[in-house]
Short mmCIF file of C-alpha atoms in Angstrom, two decimals:
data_model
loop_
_atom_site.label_atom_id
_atom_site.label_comp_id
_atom_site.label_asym_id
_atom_site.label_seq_id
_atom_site.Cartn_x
_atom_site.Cartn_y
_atom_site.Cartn_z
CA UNK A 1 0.00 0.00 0.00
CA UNK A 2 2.84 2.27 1.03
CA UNK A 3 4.44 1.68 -2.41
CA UNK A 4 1.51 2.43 -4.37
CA UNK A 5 1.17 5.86 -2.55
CA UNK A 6 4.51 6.48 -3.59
CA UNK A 7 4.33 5.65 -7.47
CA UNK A 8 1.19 7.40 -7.43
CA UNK A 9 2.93 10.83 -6.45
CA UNK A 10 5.70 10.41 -8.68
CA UNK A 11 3.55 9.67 -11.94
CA UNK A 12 1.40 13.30 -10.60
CA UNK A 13 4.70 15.13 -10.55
CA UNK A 14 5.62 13.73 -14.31
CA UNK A 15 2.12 14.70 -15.32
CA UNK A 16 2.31 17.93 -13.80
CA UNK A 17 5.69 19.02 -14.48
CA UNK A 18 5.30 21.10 -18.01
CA UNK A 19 2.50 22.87 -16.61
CA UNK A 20 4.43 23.85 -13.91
CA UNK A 21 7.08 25.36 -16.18
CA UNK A 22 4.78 26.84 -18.39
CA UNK A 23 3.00 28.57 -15.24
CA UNK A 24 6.43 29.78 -14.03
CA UNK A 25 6.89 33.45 -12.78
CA UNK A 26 9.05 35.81 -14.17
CA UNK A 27 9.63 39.55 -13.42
CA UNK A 28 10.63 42.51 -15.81
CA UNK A 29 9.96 45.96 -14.49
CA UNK A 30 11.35 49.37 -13.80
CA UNK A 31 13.93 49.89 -10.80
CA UNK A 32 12.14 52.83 -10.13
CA UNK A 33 8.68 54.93 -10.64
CA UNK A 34 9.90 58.14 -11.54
CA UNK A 35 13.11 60.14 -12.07
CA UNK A 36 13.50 63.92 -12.45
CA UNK A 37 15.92 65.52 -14.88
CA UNK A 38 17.19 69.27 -14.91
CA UNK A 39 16.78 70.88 -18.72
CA UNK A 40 19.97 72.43 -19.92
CA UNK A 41 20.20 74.41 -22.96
CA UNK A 42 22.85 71.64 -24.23
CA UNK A 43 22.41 68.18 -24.94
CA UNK A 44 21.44 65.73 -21.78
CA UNK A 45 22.13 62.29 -21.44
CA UNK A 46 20.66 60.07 -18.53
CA UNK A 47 19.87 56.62 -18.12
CA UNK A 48 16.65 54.34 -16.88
CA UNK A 49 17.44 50.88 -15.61
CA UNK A 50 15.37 47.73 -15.84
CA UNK A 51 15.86 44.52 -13.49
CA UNK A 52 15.06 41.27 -15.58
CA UNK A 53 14.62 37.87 -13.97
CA UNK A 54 13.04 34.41 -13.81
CA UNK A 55 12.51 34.57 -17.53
CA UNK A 56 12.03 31.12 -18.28
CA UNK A 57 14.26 29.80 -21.23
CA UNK A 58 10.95 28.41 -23.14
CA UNK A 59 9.32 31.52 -22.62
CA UNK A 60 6.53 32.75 -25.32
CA UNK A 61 7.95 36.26 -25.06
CA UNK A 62 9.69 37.47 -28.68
CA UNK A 63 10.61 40.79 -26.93
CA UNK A 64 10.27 43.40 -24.36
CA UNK A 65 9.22 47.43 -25.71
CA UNK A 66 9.12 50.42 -23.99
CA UNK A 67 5.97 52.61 -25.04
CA UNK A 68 5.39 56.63 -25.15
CA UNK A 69 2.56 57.21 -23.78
CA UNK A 70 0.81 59.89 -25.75
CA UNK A 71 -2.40 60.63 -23.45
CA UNK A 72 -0.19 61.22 -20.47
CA UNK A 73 2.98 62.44 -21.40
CA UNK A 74 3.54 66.57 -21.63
CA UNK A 75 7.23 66.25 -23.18
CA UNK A 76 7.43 66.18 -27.36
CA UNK A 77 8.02 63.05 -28.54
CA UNK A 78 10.52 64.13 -31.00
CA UNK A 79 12.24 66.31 -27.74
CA UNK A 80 14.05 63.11 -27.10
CA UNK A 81 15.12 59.50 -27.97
CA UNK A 82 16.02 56.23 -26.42
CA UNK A 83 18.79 54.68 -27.10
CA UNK A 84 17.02 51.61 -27.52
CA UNK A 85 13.08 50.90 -27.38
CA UNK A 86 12.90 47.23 -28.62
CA UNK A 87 15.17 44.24 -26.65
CA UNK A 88 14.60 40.59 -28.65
CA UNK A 89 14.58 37.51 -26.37
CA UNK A 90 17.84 36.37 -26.82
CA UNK A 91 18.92 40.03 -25.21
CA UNK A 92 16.39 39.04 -21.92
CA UNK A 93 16.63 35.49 -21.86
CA UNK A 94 20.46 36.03 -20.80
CA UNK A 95 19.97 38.76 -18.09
CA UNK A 96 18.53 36.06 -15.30
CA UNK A 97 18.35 38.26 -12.23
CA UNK A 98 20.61 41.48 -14.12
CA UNK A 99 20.45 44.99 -14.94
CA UNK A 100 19.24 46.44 -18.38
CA UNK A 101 20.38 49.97 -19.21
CA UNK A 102 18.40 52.33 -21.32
CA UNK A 103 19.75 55.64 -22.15
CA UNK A 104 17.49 58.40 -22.70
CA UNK A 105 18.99 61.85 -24.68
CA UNK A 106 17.06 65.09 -24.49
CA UNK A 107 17.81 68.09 -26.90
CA UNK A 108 19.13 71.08 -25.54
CA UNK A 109 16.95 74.02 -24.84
CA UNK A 110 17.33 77.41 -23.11
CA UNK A 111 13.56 78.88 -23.53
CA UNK A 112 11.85 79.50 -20.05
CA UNK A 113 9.23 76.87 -19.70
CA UNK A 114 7.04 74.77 -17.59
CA UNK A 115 7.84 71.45 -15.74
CA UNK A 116 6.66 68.77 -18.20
CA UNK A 117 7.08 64.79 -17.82
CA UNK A 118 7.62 61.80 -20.08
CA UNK A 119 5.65 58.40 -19.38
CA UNK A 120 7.38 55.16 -20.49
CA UNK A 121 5.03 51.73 -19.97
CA UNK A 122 6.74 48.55 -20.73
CA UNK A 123 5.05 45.70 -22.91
CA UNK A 124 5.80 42.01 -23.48
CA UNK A 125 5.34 41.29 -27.45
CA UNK A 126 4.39 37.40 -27.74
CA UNK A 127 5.18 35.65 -31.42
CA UNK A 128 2.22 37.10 -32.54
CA UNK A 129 3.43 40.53 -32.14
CA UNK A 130 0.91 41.26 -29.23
CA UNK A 131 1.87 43.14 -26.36
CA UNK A 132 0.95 40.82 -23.38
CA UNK A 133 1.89 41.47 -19.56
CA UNK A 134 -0.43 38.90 -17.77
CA UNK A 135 2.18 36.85 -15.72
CA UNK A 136 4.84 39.85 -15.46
CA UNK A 137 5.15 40.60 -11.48
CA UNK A 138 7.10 43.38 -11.46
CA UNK A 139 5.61 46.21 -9.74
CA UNK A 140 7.20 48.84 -11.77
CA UNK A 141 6.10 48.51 -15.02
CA UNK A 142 5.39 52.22 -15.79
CA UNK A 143 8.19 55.33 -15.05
CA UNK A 144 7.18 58.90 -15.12
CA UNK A 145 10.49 61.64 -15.92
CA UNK A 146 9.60 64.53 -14.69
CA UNK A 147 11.21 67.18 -17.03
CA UNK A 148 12.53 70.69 -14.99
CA UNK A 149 12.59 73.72 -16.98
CA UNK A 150 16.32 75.40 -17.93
CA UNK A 151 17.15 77.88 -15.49
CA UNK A 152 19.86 80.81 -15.84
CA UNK A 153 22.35 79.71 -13.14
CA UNK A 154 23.47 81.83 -10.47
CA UNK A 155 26.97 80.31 -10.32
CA UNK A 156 27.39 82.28 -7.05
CA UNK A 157 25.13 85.54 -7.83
CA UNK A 158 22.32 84.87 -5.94
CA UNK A 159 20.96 88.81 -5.65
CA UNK A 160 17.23 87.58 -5.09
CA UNK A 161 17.09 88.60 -1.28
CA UNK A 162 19.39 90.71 -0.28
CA UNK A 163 19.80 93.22 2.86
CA UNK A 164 22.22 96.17 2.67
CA UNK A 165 24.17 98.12 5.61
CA UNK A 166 26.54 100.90 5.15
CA UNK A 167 26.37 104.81 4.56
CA UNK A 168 25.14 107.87 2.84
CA UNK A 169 26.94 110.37 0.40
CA UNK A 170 26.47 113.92 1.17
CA UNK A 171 27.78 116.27 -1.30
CA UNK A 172 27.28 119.34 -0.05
CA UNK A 173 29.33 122.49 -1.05
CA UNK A 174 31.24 120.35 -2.95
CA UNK A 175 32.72 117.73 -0.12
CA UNK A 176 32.39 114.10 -0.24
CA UNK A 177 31.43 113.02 3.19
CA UNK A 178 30.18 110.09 4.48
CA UNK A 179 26.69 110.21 6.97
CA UNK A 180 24.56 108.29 8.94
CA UNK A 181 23.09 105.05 8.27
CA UNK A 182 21.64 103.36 5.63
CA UNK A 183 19.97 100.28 5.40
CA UNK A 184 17.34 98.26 3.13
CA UNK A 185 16.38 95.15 2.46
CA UNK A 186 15.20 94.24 -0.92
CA UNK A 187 13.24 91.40 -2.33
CA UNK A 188 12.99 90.32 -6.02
CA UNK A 189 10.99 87.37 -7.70
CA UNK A 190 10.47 87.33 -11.18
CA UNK A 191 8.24 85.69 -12.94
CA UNK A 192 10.24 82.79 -15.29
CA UNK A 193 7.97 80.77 -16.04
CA UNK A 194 4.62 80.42 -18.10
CA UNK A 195 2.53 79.61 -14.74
CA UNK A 196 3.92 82.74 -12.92
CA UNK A 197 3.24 85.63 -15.56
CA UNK A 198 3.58 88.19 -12.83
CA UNK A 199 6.02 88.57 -10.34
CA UNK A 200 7.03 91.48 -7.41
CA UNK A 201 9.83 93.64 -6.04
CA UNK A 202 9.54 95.26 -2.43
CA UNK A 203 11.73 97.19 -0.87
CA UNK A 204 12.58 98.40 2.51
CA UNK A 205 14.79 101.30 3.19
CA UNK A 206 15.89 104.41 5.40
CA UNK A 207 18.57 106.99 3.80
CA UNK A 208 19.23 110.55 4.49
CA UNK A 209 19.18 112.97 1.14
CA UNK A 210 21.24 114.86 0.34
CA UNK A 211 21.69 118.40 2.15
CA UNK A 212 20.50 121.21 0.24
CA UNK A 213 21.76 124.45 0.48
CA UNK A 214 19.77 127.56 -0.79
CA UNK A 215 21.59 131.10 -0.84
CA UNK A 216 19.32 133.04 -3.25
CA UNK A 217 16.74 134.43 -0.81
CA UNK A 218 18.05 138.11 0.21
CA UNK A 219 16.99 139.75 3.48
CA UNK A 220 17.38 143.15 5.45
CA UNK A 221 17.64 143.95 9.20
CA UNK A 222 17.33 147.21 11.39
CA UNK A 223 19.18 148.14 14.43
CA UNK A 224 18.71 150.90 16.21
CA UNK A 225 20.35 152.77 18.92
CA UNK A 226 19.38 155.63 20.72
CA UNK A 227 22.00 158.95 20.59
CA UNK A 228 19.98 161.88 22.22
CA UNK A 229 16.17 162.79 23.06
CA UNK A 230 15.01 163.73 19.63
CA UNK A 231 18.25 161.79 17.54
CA UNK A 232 18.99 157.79 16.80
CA UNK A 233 21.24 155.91 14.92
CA UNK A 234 19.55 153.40 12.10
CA UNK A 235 21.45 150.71 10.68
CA UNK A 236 20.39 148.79 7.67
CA UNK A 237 22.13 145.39 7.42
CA UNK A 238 21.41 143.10 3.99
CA UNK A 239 21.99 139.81 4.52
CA UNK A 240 22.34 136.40 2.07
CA UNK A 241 19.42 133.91 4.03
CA UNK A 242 21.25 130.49 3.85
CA UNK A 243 19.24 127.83 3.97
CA UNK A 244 20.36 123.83 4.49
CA UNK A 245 17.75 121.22 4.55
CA UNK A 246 18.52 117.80 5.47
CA UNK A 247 15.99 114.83 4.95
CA UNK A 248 15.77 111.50 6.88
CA UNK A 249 13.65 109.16 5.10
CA UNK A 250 11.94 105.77 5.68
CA UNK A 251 10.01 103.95 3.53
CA UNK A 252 8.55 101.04 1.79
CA UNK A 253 7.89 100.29 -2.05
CA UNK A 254 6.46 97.78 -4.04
CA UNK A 255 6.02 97.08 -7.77
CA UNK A 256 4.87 94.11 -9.42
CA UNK A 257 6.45 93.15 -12.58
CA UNK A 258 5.13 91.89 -15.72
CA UNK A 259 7.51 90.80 -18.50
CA UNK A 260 8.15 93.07 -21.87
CA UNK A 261 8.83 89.95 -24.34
CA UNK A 262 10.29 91.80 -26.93
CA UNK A 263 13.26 92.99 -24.44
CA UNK A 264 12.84 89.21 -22.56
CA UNK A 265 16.43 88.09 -24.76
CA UNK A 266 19.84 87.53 -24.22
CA UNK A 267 22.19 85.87 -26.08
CA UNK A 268 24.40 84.25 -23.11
CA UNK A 269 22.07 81.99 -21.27
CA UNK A 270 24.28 82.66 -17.99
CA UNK A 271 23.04 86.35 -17.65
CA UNK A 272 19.65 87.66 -16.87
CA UNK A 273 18.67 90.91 -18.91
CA UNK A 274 15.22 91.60 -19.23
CA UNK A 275 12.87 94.61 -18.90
CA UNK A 276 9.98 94.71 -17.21
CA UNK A 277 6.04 96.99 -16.68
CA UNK A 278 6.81 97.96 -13.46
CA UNK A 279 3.42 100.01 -11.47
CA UNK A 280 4.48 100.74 -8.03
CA UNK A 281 3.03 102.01 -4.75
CA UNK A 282 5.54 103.42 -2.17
CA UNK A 283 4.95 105.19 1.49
CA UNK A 284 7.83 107.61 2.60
CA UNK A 285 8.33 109.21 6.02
CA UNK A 286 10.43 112.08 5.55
CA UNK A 287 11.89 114.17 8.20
CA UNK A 288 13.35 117.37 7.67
CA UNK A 289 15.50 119.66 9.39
CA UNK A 290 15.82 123.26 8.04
CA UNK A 291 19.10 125.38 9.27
CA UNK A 292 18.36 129.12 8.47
CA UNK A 293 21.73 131.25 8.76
CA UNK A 294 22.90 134.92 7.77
CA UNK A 295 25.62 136.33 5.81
CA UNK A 296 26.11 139.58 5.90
CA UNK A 297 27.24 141.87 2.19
CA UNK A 298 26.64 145.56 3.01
CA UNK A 299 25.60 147.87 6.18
CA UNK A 300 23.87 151.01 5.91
CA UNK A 301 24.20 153.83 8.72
CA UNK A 302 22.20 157.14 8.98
CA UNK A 303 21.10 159.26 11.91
CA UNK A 304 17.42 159.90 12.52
CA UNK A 305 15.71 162.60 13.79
CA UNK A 306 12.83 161.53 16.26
CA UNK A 307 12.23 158.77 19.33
CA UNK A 308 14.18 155.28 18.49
CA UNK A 309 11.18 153.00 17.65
CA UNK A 310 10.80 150.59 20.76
CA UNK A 311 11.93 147.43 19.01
CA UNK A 312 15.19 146.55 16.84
CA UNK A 313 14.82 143.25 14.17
CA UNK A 314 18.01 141.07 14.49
CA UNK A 315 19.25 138.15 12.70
CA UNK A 316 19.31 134.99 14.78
CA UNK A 317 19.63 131.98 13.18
CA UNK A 318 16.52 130.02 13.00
CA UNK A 319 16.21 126.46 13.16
CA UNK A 320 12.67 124.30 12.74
CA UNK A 321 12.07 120.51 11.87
CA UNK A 322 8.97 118.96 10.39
CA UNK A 323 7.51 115.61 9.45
CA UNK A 324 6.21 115.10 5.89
CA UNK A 325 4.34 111.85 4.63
CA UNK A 326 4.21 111.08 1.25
CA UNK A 327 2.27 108.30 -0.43
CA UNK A 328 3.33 107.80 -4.17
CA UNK A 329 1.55 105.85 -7.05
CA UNK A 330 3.57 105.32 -10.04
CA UNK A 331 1.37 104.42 -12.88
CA UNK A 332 3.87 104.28 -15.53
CA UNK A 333 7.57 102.58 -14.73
CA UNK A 334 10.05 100.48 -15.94
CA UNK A 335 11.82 98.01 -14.57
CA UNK A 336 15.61 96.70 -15.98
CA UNK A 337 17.50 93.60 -14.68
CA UNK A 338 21.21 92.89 -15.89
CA UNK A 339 22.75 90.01 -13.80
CA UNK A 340 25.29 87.45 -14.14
CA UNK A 341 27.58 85.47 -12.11
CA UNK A 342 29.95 88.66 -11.63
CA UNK A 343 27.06 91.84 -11.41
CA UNK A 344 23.92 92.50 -10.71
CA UNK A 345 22.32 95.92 -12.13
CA UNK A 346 19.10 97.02 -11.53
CA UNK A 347 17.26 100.21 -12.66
CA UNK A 348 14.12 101.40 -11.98
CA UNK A 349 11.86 104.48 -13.15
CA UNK A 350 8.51 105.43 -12.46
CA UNK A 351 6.16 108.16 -12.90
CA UNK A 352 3.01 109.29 -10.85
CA UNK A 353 0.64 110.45 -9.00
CA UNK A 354 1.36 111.67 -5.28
CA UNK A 355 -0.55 113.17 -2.04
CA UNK A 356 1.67 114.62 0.62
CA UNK A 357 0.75 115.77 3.90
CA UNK A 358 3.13 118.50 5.34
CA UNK A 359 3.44 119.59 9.19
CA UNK A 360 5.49 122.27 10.52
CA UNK A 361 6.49 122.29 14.10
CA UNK A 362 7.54 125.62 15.55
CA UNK A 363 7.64 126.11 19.37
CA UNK A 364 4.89 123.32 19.28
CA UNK A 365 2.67 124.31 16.93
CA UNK A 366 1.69 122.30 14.36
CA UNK A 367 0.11 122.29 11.44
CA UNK A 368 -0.76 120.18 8.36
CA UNK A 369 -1.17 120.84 4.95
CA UNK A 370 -2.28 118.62 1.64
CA UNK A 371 -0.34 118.41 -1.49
CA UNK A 372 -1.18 116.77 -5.15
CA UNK A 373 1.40 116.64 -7.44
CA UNK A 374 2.87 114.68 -10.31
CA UNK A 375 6.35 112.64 -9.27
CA UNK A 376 8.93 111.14 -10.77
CA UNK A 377 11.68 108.85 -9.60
CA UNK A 378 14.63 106.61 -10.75
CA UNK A 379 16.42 104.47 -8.64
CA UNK A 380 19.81 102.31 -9.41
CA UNK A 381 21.52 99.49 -7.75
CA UNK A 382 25.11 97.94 -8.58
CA UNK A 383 26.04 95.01 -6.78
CA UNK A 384 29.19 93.07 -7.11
CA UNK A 385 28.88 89.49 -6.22
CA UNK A 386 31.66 88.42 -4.28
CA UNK A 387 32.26 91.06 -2.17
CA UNK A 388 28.38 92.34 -1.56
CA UNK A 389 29.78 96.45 -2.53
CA UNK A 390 26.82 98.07 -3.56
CA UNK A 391 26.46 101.36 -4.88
CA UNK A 392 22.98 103.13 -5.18
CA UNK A 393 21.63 106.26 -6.14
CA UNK A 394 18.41 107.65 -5.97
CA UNK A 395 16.73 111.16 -6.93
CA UNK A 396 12.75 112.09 -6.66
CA UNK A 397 11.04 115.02 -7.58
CA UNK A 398 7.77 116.55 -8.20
CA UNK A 399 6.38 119.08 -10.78
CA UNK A 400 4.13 121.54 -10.07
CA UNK A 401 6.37 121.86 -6.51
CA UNK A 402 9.60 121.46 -7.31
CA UNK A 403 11.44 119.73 -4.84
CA UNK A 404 14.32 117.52 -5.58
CA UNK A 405 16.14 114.83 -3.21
CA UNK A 406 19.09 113.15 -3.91
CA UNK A 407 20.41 109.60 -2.36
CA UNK A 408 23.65 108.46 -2.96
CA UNK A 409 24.96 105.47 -1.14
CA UNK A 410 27.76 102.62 -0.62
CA UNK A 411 26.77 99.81 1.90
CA UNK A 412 27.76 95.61 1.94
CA UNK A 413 25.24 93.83 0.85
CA UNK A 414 24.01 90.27 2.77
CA UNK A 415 21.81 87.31 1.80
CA UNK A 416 19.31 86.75 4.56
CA UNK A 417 20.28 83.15 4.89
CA UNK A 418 23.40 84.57 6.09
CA UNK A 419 22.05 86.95 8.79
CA UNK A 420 21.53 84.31 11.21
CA UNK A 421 25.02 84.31 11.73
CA UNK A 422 25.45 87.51 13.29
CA UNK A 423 22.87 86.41 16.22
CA UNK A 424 24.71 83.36 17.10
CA UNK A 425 26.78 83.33 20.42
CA UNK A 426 30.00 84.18 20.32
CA UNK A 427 31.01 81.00 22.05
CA UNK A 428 28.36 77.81 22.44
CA UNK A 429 27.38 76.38 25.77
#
């Protein structure tokens, strides 16, 4: 009986045996489910590995084909090519448990762009020519490349976010001096792609304009002295009124940008130069001290029959500050970018409408007054890239009120990543 149980399996294994190897598993799939590859404006080579094994020698599988998917895929088909897309069976059968290596090229291209992706779906192509997967077990048998758009590198220029320290120019009668703080911090995204058609620049600051000196204003003064009863001595001085007027300003300003095409083009895809519509809106708090002096060119003296008058006019110098707050809408501006690894150059004009409100402060009084005018501004920032030196200028005026300032200024410029390091402890604990 024993015997007989034992032939009995044997023959079932014989019987069984080439539908066993017929039913037997094999894998061929994609080591992974997606890649992502940077654009360049040159030629780009990668590569996309597939792991074959347990494909059975007897195997009803002529060949193995990788397949663009059309409905899914956002990359051009004729963007790129594989190096191979068809593998016969003698090229699997021999790869038991190996690696197969598919290189992918993708044409150079420097135009600003969207993220787009490539689908690849592998098929098993019986005798027949019928793509068949049914006893594949791979679990990768699709890859998605995700395509990244060419971007202008930096290669150590990185003027995005930047915030400035150092000092203002005043140029007053002629003398190169160097006062008082400045600082700003300045913020720029621009808008590269398709998907982001608009993008912003806002700005931060506090400078001190130029002084302004103003010697055309002419002025006279009496003095009188009494001599006898019915005589006293007049004397007419004429004086030059000097005036200096410094300004402390702090303010804000923003302006989004939206790209001119036609000037969107440069010819060395490692430098930025582009122009931009540039609308703004800005808010300045402007302080201003006023320094009234006296010069005196020529003094009159006569004698004067009658009483001296009770009272004398002298010239003491006159001092008086006042706050001014200006809110400024540039309708029309521009908006010009030059950067590369070595520079960055930015210039900026605009043209508006603005409302100021006016107070003078004398002895405590105060009082405000309204203002509506037309403006117009330009702005200029050169920044060199390894040492942060920046040089700026600035100058604002208005028309129907004349008023100019002028802002000149060298500070060292800092990326905000790198400000952290100044509040560190000087030693850790």
């Amino acid at each position: 009986m024993k015997a007989r149980t034992i032939l009995y399996s044997v023959l079932l294994v014989f019987c069984l045996q080439p539908e066993l190897w017929s039913q037997q598993d094999f894998s061929v799939g994609f080591n992974k489910d997606s890649i992502t590859v940077n654009r360049s404006d040159k030629p780009t080579i990668f590569n996309i590995d597939l792991d074959v094994s347990l494909l059975p020698a007897d195997s009803l599988y002529e060949s193995l084909a990788l397949e663009y998917n059309r409905d899914l895929s956002t990359f051009l088909y004729s963007d790129f090519k594989l190096s191979q897309q068809t593998f016969g069976k003698n090229q699997l059968k021999n790869l038991n448990g190996g690696l197969l290596r598919v290189y992918v090229e993708l044409k150079g291209d420097s135009t600003i762009d969207r993220t787009r992706a490539i689908f690849l779906k592998l098929n098993l192509i019986d005798s027949t020519g019928t793509a068949v997967n049914g006893d594949n077990i791979a679990s990768n048998k699709q890859i998605t490349i995700v395509i990244k758009p060419y971007s202008v590198p930096n290669n150590g220029g990185d003027f995005d976010h930047l915030a400035y320290l150092g000092t203002n120019f005043d140029l007053a009668e002629g003398k190169i001096q160097s006062k008082n703080l400045f600082f700003a911090s300045n913020v720029l995204k621009l808008p590269n792609t398709p998907d982001n058609k608009v993008g912003f620049y806002l700005s931060l600051y506090g400078n001190r304009a130029m002084t302004q000196i103003d010697s055309t204003r002419r002025v006279s003064f009496l003095q009188n002295s009494r001599l006898t009863d019915s005589t006293y001595r007049q004397v007419r001085i004429s004086n030059d009124a000097i005036v200096e007027r410094t300004s402390d300003n702090l303010g804000s300003y923003i302006s989004p940008l939206i790209r001119l095409k036609m000037f969107h083009k440069s010819n060395n895809p490692k430098s930025k130069f582009a122009f931009y519509y540039a609308p703004s809106l800005e808010f300045v708090w402007r302080r201003t001290n006023e320094l009234i002096t006296y010069k005196e060119i020529s003094r009159d003296t006569s004698i004067v029959m009658g009483s001296a008058p009770p009272f004398s006019t002298g010239t003491p110098s006159l001092t008086r500050n006042y706050n001014e707050y200006a809110f400024n809408a540039g309708l029309i501006g521009l908006f010009m970018i030059l950067e590369n690894k070595d520079l960055s150059v930015r210039v900026h004009g605009s043209v508006g409408y603005t409302s100021i409100y006016s107070g003078v402060d004398n002895s405590g009084n105060a009082r405000f007054t309204k203002l509506q005018d037309i403006f117009f501004s330009g702005r200029a920032w050169i920044t060199e890239a390894s040492t942060g030196l920046t040089l700026q200028a600035e100058v604002n005026n208005a028309w129907k009120n004349p008023r100019p300032f002028f802002v000149a200024t060298i500070s060292k410029a800092f990326s905000f990543k790198d400000l952290g390091g100044i509040f560190k402890p000087i030693t850790s604990r």
